[in-house]
Tab-separated table of N, CA, C and O in Angstrom:
chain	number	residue	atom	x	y	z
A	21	UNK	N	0.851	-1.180	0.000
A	21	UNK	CA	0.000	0.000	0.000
A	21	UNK	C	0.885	1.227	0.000
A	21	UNK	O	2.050	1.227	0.395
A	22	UNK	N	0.225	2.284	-0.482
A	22	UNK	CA	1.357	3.622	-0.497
A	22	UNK	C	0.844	4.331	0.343
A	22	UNK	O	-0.355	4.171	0.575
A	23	UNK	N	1.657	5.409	1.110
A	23	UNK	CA	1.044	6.156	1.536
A	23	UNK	C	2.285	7.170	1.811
A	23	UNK	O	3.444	6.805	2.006
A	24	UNK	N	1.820	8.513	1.790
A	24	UNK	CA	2.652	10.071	2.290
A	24	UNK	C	3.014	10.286	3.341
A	24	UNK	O	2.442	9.821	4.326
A	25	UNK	N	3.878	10.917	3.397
A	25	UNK	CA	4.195	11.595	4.696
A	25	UNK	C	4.583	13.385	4.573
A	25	UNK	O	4.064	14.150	3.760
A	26	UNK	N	5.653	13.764	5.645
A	26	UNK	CA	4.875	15.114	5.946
A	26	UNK	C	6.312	15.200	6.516
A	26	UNK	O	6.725	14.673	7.549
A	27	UNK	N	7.031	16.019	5.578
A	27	UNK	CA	8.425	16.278	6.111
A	27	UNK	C	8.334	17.134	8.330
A	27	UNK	O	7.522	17.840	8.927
A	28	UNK	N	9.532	16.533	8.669
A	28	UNK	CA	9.864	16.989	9.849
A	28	UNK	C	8.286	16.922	10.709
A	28	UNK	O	8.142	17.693	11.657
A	29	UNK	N	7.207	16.034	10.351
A	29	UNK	CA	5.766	15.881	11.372
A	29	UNK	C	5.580	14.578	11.722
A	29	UNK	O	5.178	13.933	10.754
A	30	UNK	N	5.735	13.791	12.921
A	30	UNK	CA	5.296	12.875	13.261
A	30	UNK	C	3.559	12.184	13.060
A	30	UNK	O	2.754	12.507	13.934
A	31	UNK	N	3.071	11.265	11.913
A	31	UNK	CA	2.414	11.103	11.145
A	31	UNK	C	1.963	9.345	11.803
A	31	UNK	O	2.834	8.483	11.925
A	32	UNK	N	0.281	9.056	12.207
A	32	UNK	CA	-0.222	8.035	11.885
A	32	UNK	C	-0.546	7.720	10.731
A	32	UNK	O	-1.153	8.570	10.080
A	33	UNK	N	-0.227	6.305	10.059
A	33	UNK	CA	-0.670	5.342	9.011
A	33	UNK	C	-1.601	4.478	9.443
A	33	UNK	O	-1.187	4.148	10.554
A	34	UNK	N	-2.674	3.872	9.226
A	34	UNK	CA	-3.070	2.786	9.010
A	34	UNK	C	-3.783	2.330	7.770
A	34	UNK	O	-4.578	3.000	7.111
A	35	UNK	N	-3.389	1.091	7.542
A	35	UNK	CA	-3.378	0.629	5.962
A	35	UNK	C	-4.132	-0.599	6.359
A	35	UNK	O	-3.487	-1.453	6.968
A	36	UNK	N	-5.617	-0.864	6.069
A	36	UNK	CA	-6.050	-2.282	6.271
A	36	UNK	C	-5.780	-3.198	5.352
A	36	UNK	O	-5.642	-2.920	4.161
A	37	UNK	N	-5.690	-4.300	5.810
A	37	UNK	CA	-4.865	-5.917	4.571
A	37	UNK	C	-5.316	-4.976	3.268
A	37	UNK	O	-4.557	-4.376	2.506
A	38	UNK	N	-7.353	-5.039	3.223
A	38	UNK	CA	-7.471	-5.340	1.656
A	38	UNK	C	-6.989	-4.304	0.632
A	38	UNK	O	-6.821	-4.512	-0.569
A	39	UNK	N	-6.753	-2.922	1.431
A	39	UNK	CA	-5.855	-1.914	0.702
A	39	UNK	C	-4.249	-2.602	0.193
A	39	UNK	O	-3.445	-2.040	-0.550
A	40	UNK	N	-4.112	-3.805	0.766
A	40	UNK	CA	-2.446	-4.100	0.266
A	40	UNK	C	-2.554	-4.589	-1.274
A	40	UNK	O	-3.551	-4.833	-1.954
A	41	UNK	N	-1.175	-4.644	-1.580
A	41	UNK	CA	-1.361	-5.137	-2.748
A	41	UNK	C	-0.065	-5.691	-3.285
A	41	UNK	O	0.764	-4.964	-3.833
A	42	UNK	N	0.102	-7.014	-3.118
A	42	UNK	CA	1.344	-7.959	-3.635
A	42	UNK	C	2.257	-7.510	-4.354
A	42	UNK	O	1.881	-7.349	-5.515
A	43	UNK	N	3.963	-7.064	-4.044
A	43	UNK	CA	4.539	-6.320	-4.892
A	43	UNK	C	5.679	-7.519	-4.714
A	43	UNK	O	5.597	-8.403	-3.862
A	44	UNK	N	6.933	-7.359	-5.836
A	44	UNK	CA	8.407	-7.753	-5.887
A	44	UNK	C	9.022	-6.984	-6.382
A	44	UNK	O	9.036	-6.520	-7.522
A	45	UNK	N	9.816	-6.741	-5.131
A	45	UNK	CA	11.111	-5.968	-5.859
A	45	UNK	C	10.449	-4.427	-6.229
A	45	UNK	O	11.259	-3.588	-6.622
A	46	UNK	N	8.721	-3.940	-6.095
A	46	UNK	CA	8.599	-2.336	-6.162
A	46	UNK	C	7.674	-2.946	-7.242
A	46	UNK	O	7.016	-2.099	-7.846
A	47	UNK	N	7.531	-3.895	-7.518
A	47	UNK	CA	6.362	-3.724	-8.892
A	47	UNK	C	5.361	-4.822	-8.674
A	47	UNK	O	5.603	-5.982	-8.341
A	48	UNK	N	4.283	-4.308	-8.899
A	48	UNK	CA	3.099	-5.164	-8.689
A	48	UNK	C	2.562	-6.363	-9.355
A	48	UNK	O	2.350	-6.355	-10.568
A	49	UNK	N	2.312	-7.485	-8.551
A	49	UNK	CA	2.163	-9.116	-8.968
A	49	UNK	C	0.774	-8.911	-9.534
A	49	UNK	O	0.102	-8.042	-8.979
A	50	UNK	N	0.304	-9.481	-10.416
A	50	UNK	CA	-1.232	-9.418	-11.108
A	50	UNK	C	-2.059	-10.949	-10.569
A	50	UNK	O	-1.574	-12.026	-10.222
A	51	UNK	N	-2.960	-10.657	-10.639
A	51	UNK	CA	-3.790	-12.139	-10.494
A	51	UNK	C	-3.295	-13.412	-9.236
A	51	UNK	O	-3.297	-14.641	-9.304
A	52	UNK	N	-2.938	-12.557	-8.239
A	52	UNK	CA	-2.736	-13.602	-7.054
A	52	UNK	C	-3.931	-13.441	-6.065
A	52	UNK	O	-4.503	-12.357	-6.175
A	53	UNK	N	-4.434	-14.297	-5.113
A	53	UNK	CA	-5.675	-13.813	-4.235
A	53	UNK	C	-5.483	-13.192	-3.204
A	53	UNK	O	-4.379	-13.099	-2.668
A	54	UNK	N	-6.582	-12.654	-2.760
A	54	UNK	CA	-6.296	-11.698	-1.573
A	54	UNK	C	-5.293	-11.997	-0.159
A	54	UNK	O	-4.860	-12.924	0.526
A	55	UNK	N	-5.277	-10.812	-0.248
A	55	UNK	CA	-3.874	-11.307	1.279
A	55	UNK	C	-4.642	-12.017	2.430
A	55	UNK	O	-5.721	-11.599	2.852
A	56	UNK	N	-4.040	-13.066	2.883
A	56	UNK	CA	-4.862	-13.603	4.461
A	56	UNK	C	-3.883	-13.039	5.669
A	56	UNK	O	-2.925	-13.703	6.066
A	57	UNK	N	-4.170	-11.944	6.128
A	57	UNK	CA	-3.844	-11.940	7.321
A	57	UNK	C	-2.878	-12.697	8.361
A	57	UNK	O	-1.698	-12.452	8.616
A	58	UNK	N	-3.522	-13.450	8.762
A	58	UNK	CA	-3.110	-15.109	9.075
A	58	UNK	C	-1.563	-15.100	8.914
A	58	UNK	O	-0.763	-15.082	9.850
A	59	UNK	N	-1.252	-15.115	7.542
A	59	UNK	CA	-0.135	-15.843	6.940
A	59	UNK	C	0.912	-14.993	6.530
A	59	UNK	O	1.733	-15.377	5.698
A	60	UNK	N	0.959	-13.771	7.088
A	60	UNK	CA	1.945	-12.916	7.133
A	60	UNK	C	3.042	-13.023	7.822
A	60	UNK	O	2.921	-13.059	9.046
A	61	UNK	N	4.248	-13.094	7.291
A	61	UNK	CA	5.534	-13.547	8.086
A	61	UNK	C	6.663	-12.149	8.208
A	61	UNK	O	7.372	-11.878	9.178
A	62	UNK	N	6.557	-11.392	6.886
A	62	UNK	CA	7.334	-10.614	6.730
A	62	UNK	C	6.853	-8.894	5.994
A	62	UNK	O	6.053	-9.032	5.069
A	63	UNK	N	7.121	-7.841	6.202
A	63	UNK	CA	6.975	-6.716	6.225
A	63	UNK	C	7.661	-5.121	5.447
A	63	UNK	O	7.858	-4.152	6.182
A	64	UNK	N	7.859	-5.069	4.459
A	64	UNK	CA	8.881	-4.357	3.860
A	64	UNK	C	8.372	-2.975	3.777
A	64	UNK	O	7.219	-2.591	3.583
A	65	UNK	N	9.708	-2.146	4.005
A	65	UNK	CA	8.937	-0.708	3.304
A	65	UNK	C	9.765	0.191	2.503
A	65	UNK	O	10.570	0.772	3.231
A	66	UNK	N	9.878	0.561	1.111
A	66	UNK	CA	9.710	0.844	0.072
A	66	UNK	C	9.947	2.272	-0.495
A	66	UNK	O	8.961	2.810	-0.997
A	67	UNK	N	11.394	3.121	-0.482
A	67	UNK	CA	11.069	4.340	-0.666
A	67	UNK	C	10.956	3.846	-2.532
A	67	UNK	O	11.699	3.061	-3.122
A	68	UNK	N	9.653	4.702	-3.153
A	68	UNK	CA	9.843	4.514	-4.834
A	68	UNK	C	9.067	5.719	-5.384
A	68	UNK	O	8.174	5.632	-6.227
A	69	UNK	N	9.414	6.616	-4.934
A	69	UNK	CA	9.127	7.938	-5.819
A	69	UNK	C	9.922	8.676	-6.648
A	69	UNK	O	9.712	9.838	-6.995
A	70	UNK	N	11.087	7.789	-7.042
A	70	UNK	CA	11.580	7.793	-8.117
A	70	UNK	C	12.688	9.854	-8.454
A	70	UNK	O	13.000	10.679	-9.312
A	71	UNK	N	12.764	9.535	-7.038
A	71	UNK	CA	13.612	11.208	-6.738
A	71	UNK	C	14.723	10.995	-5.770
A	71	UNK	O	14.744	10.575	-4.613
A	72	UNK	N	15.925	11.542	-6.850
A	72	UNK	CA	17.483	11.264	-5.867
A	72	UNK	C	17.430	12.370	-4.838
A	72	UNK	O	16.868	13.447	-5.037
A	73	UNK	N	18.043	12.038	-3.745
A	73	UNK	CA	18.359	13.097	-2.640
A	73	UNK	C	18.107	11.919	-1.467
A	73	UNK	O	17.541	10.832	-1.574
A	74	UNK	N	18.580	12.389	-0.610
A	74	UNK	CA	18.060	12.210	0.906
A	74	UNK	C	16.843	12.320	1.647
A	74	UNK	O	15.967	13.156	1.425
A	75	UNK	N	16.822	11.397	2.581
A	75	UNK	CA	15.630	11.371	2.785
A	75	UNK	C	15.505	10.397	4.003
A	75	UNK	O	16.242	9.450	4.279
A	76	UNK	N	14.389	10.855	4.674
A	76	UNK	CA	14.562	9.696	6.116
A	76	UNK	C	12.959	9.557	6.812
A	76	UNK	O	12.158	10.486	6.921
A	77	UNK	N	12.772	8.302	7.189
A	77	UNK	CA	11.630	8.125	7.807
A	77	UNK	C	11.985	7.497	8.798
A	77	UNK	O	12.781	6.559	8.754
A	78	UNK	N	11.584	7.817	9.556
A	78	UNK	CA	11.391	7.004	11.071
A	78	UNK	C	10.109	6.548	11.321
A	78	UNK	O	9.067	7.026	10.873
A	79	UNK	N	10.260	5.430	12.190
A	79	UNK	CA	9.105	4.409	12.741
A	79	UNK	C	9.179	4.302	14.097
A	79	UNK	O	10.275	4.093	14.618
A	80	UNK	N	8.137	4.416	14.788
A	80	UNK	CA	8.340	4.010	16.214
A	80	UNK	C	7.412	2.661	16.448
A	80	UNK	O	7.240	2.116	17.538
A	81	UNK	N	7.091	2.423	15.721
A	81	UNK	CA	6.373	0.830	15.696
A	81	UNK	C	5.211	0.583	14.582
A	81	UNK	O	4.477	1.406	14.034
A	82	UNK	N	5.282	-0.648	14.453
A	82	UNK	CA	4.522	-1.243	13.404
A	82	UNK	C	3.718	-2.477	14.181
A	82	UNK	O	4.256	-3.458	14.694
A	83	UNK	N	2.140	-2.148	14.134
A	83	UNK	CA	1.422	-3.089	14.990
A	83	UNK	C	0.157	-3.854	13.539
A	83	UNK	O	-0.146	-3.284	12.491
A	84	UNK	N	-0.247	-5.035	13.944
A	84	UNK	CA	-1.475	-5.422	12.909
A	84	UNK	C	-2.609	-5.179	14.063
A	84	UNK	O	-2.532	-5.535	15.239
A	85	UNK	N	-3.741	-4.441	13.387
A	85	UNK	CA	-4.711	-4.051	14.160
A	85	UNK	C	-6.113	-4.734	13.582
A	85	UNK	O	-6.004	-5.243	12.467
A	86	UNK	N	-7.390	-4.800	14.206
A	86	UNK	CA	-8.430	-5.708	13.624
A	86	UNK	C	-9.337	-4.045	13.886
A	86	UNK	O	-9.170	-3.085	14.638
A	87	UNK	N	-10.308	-4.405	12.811
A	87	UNK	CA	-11.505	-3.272	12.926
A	87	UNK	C	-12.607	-3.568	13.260
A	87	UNK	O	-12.773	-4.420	12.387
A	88	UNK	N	-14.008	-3.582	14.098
A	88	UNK	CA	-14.371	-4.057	14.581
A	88	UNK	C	-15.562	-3.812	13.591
A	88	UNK	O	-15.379	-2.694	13.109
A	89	UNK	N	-16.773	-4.409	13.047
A	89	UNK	CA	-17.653	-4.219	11.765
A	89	UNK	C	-19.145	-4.483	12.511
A	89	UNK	O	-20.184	-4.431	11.852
């Protein structure tokens, strides 16, 4: 999933599963089925806006959260 940020502002994300979307290597897999939750092992994140310079993000944690319907 993509999402912005906000130079020098400490910024919440939340991205639910079905917003994800299967990538390798920065480019997107076609025709695989939806993500299960469940079966998530691993987590990547992705600078690809395609602009040289510097640049820095910080994280103070990465949690999986449920929404309640």
């Amino acid at each position: 999933a993509e999402f912005d940020t906000v130079a020098d502002t400490w910024i919440t994300v939340n991205i639910p599963f079905q917003d994800t979307v299967p990538t390798f290597r920065g480019r997107k897999l076609m025709d695989l089925p939806q993500l299960d939750g469940n079966k998530i092992v691993q987590i990547g994140v992705m600078l690809a806006d395609k602009s040289a310079g510097s640049f820095r993000l910080e994280m103070s944690w990465i949690r999986a959260y449920r929404t309640i319907m």
